[in-house]
Coordinates of C-alpha atoms in Angstrom, one line a residue:
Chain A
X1 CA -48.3 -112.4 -246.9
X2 CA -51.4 -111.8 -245.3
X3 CA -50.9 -114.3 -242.5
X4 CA -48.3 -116.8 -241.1
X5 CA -48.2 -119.8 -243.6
X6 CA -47.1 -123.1 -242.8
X7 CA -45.7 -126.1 -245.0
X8 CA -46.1 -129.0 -245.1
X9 CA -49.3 -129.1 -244.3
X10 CA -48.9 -132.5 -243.7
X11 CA -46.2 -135.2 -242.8
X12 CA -45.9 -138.6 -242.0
X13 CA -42.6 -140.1 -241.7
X14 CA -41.1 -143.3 -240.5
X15 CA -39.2 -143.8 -237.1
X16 CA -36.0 -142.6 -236.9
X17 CA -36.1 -140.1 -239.8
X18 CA -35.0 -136.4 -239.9
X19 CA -37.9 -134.0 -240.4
X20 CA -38.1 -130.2 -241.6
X21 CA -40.9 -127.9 -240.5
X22 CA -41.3 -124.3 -242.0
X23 CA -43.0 -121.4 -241.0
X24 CA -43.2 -117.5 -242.6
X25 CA -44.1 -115.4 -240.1
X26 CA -46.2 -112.4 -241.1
X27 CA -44.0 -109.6 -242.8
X28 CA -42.9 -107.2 -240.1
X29 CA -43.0 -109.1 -237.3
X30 CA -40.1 -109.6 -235.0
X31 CA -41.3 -112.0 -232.6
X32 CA -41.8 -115.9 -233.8
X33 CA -43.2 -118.4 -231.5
X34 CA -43.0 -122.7 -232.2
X35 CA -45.7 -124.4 -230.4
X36 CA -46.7 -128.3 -230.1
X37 CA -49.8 -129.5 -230.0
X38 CA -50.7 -133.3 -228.8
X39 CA -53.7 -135.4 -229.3
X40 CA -55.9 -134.0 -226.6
X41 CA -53.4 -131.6 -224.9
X42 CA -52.9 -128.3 -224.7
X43 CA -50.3 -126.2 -226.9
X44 CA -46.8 -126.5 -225.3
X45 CA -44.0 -124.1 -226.5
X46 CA -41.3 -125.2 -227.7
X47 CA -38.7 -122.1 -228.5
X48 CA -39.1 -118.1 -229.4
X49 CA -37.5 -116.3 -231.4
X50 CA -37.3 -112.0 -230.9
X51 CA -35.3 -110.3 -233.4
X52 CA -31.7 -110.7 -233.0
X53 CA -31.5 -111.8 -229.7
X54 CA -30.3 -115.3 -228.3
X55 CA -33.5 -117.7 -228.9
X56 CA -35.2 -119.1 -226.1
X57 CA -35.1 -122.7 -226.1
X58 CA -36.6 -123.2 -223.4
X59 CA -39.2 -125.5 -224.4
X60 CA -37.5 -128.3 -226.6
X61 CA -38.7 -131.5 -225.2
X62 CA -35.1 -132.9 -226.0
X63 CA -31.5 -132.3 -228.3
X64 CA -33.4 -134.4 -231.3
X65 CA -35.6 -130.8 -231.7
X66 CA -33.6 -127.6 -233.1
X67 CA -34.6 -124.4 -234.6
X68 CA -32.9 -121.5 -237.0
X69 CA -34.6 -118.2 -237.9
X70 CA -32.5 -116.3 -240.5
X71 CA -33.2 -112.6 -239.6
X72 CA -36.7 -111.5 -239.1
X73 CA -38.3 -114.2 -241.5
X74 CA -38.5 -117.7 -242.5
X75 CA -37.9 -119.9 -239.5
X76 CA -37.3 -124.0 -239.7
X77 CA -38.1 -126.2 -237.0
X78 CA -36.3 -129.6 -237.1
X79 CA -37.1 -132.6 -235.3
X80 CA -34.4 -135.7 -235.5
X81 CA -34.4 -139.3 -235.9
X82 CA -38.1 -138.9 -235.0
X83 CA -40.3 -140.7 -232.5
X84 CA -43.7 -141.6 -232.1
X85 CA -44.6 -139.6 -229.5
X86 CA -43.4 -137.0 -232.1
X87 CA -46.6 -136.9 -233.6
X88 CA -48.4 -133.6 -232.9
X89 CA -49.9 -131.0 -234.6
X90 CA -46.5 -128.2 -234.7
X91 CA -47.9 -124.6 -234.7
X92 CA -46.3 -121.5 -235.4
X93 CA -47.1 -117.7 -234.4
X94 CA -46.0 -114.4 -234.7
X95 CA -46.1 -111.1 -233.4
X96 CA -45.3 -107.5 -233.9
X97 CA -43.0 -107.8 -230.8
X98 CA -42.3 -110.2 -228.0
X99 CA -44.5 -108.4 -225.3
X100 CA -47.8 -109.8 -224.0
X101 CA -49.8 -107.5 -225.0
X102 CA -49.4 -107.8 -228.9
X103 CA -51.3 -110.5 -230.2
X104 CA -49.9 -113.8 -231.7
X105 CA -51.2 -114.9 -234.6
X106 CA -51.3 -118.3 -235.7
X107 CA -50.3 -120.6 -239.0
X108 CA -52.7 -123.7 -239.7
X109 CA -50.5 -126.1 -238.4
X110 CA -48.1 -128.9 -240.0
X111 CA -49.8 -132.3 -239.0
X112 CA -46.7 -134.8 -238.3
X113 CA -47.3 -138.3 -237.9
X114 CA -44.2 -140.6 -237.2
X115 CA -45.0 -144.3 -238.1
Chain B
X1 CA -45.9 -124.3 -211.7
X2 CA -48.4 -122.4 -213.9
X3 CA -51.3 -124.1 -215.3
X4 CA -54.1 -123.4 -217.2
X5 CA -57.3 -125.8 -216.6
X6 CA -60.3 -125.8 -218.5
X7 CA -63.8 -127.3 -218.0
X8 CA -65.9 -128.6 -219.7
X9 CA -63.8 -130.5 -222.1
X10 CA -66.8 -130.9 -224.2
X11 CA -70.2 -129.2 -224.9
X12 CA -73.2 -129.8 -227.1
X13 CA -75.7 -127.2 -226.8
X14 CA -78.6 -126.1 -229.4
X15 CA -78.4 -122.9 -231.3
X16 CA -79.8 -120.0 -229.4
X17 CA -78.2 -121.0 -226.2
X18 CA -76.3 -118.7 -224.0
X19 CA -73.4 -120.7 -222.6
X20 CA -70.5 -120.1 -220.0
X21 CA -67.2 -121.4 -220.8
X22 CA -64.9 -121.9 -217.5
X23 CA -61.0 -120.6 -217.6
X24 CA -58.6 -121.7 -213.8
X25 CA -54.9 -120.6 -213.3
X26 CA -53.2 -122.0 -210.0
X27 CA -51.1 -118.8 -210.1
X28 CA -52.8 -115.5 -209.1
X29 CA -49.5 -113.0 -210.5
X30 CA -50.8 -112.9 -214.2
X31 CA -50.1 -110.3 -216.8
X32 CA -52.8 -111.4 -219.2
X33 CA -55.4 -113.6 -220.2
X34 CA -56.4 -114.4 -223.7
X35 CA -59.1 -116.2 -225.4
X36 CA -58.4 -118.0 -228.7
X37 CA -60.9 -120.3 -231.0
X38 CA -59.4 -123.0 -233.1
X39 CA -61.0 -124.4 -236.0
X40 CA -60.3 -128.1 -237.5
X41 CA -57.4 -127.7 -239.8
X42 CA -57.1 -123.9 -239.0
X43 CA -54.3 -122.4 -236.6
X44 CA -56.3 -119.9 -233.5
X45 CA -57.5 -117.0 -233.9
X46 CA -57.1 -114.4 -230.6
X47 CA -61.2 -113.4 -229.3
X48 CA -60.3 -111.2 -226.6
X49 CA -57.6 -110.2 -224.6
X50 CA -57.9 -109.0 -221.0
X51 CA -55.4 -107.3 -219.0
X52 CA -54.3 -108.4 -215.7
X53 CA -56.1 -104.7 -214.5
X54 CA -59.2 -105.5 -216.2
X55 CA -62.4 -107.1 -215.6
X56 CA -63.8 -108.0 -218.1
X57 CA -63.6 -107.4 -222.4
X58 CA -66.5 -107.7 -224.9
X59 CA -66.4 -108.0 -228.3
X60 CA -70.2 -109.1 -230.4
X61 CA -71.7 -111.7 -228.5
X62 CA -68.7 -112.5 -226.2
X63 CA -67.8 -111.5 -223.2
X64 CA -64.8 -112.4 -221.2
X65 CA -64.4 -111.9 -217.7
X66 CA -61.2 -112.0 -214.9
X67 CA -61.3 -113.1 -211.3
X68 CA -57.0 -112.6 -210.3
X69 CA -58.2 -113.3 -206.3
X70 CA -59.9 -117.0 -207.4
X71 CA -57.3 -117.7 -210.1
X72 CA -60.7 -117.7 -212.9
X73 CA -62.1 -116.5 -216.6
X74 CA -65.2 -116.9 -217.7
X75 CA -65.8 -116.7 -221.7
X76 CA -69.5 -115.8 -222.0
X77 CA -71.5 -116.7 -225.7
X78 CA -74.7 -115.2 -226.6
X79 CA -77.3 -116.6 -228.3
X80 CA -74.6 -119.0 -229.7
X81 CA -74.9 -120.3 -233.8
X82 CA -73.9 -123.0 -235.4
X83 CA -70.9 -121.2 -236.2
X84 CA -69.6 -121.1 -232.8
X85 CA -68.8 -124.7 -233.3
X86 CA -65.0 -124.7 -232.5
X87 CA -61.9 -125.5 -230.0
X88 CA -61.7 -122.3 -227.3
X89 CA -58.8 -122.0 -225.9
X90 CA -57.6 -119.7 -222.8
X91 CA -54.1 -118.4 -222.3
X92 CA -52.0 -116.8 -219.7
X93 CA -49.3 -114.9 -219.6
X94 CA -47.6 -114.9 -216.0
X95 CA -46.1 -112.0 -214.7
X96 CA -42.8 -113.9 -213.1
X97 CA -39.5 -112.6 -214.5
X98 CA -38.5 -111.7 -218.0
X99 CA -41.4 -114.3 -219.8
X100 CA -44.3 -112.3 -220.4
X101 CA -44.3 -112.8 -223.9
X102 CA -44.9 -116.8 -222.9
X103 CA -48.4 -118.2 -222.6
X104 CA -49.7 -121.0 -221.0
X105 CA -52.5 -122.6 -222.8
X106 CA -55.2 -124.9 -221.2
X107 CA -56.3 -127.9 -223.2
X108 CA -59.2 -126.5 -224.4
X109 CA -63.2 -126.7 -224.9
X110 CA -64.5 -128.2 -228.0
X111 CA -68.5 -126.7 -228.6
X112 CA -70.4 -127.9 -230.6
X113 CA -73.7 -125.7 -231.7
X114 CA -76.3 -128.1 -233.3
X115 CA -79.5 -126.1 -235.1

């Protein structure tokens, strides 16, 4: 596609349910990149992907939030039994590669709103 | 710890304005700054990209500039437009370890440009 697509656009869920979060990545690109983004925060990262290579999970907030990329493509972010302080705006970006100087470009978000 | 701060948090200016947009780090090893503008309902979109060996970048009517020794950007609008009315984010990418690919985003500036 032309640019990284997100879906759902939109969520809201109950407390305590399992959620599914989907990004496609621009064709091409090897790097993917999860981000969160809280009501009046900046964007935290949450985990990379780069090619093959081991993922870095550096930035899941806890074991509820998980992650799979099958190749170079379609990645799934997972968050479970969810919480309130779940609620966040998830963004996801990729790049050509995973170096600084290649640009990351952005989906539109999947707004999550645990009740 | 790296962190990105970013004053104002708001600003209302009227179209024609030129207006300064302020960008700290507390740590003075970075590999890159970026500049991104988000949109309601739209993921960011990269402005400019400076290197940790550059000055400054330009693109239109913005200009971004990079002060390593004080830890400071500057994102510089010109004769700003109704249509500057976003979020703008800055980003760093630290140059410690293996991570460049990470960025550190502050929380943000939302404009707004009234006519």
């Amino acid at each position: 596609g032309a640019g990284v697509s997100q879906s759902p656009s939109n969520k809201v869920t109950e407390k305590g349910k399992d959620v599914e979060l989907r990004c496609d990545p621009i064709s091409g690109h090897t790097a993917l990149y999860w981000y969160r983004q809280r009501l009046g925060q900046g964007l935290e990262f949450l985990i990379y992907f780069q090619g093959n290579s081991a993922p870095d999970k550096s930035g899941l907030p806890s074991d509820r939030f998980s992650a799979e990329r099958t190749g170079e493509s379609v990645s799934t972010l997972t968050i479970q039994r969810t919480q309130q302080e779940d609620s966040a705006v998830y963004l996801c970006a990729s790049s050509s590669r995973g170096l600084a100087e290649k640009t990351q470009y952005f989906g539109p978000g999947t707004r999550l709103l645990v009740l | 710890k790296q962190e990105v701060t970013q004053i104002p948090a708001a600003l209302s200016v009227p179209e024609g304005e030129n207006l300064v947009l302020n960008c700290s780090f507390t740590d003075s090893a970075i590999y890159n700054l970026q500049w991104f503008r988000q949109d309601p309902g739209k993921g960011l979109t990269s402005l400019l990209l400076i290197q940790s060996s550059q000055r400054e970048q330009t693109s239109g009517r913005l200009n971004a500039s990079l002060d390593k020794s004080s830890g400071r950007s500057t994102l510089y609008i010109a004769a700003s437009q109704p249509g500057d009315s976003a979020t703008y984010l800055c980003a760093v990418s630290f140059d410690r370890g293996s991570t460049l690919w990470r960025l550190y985003f502050g929380r943000g500036t939302q404009l707004t440009v009234w006519p």
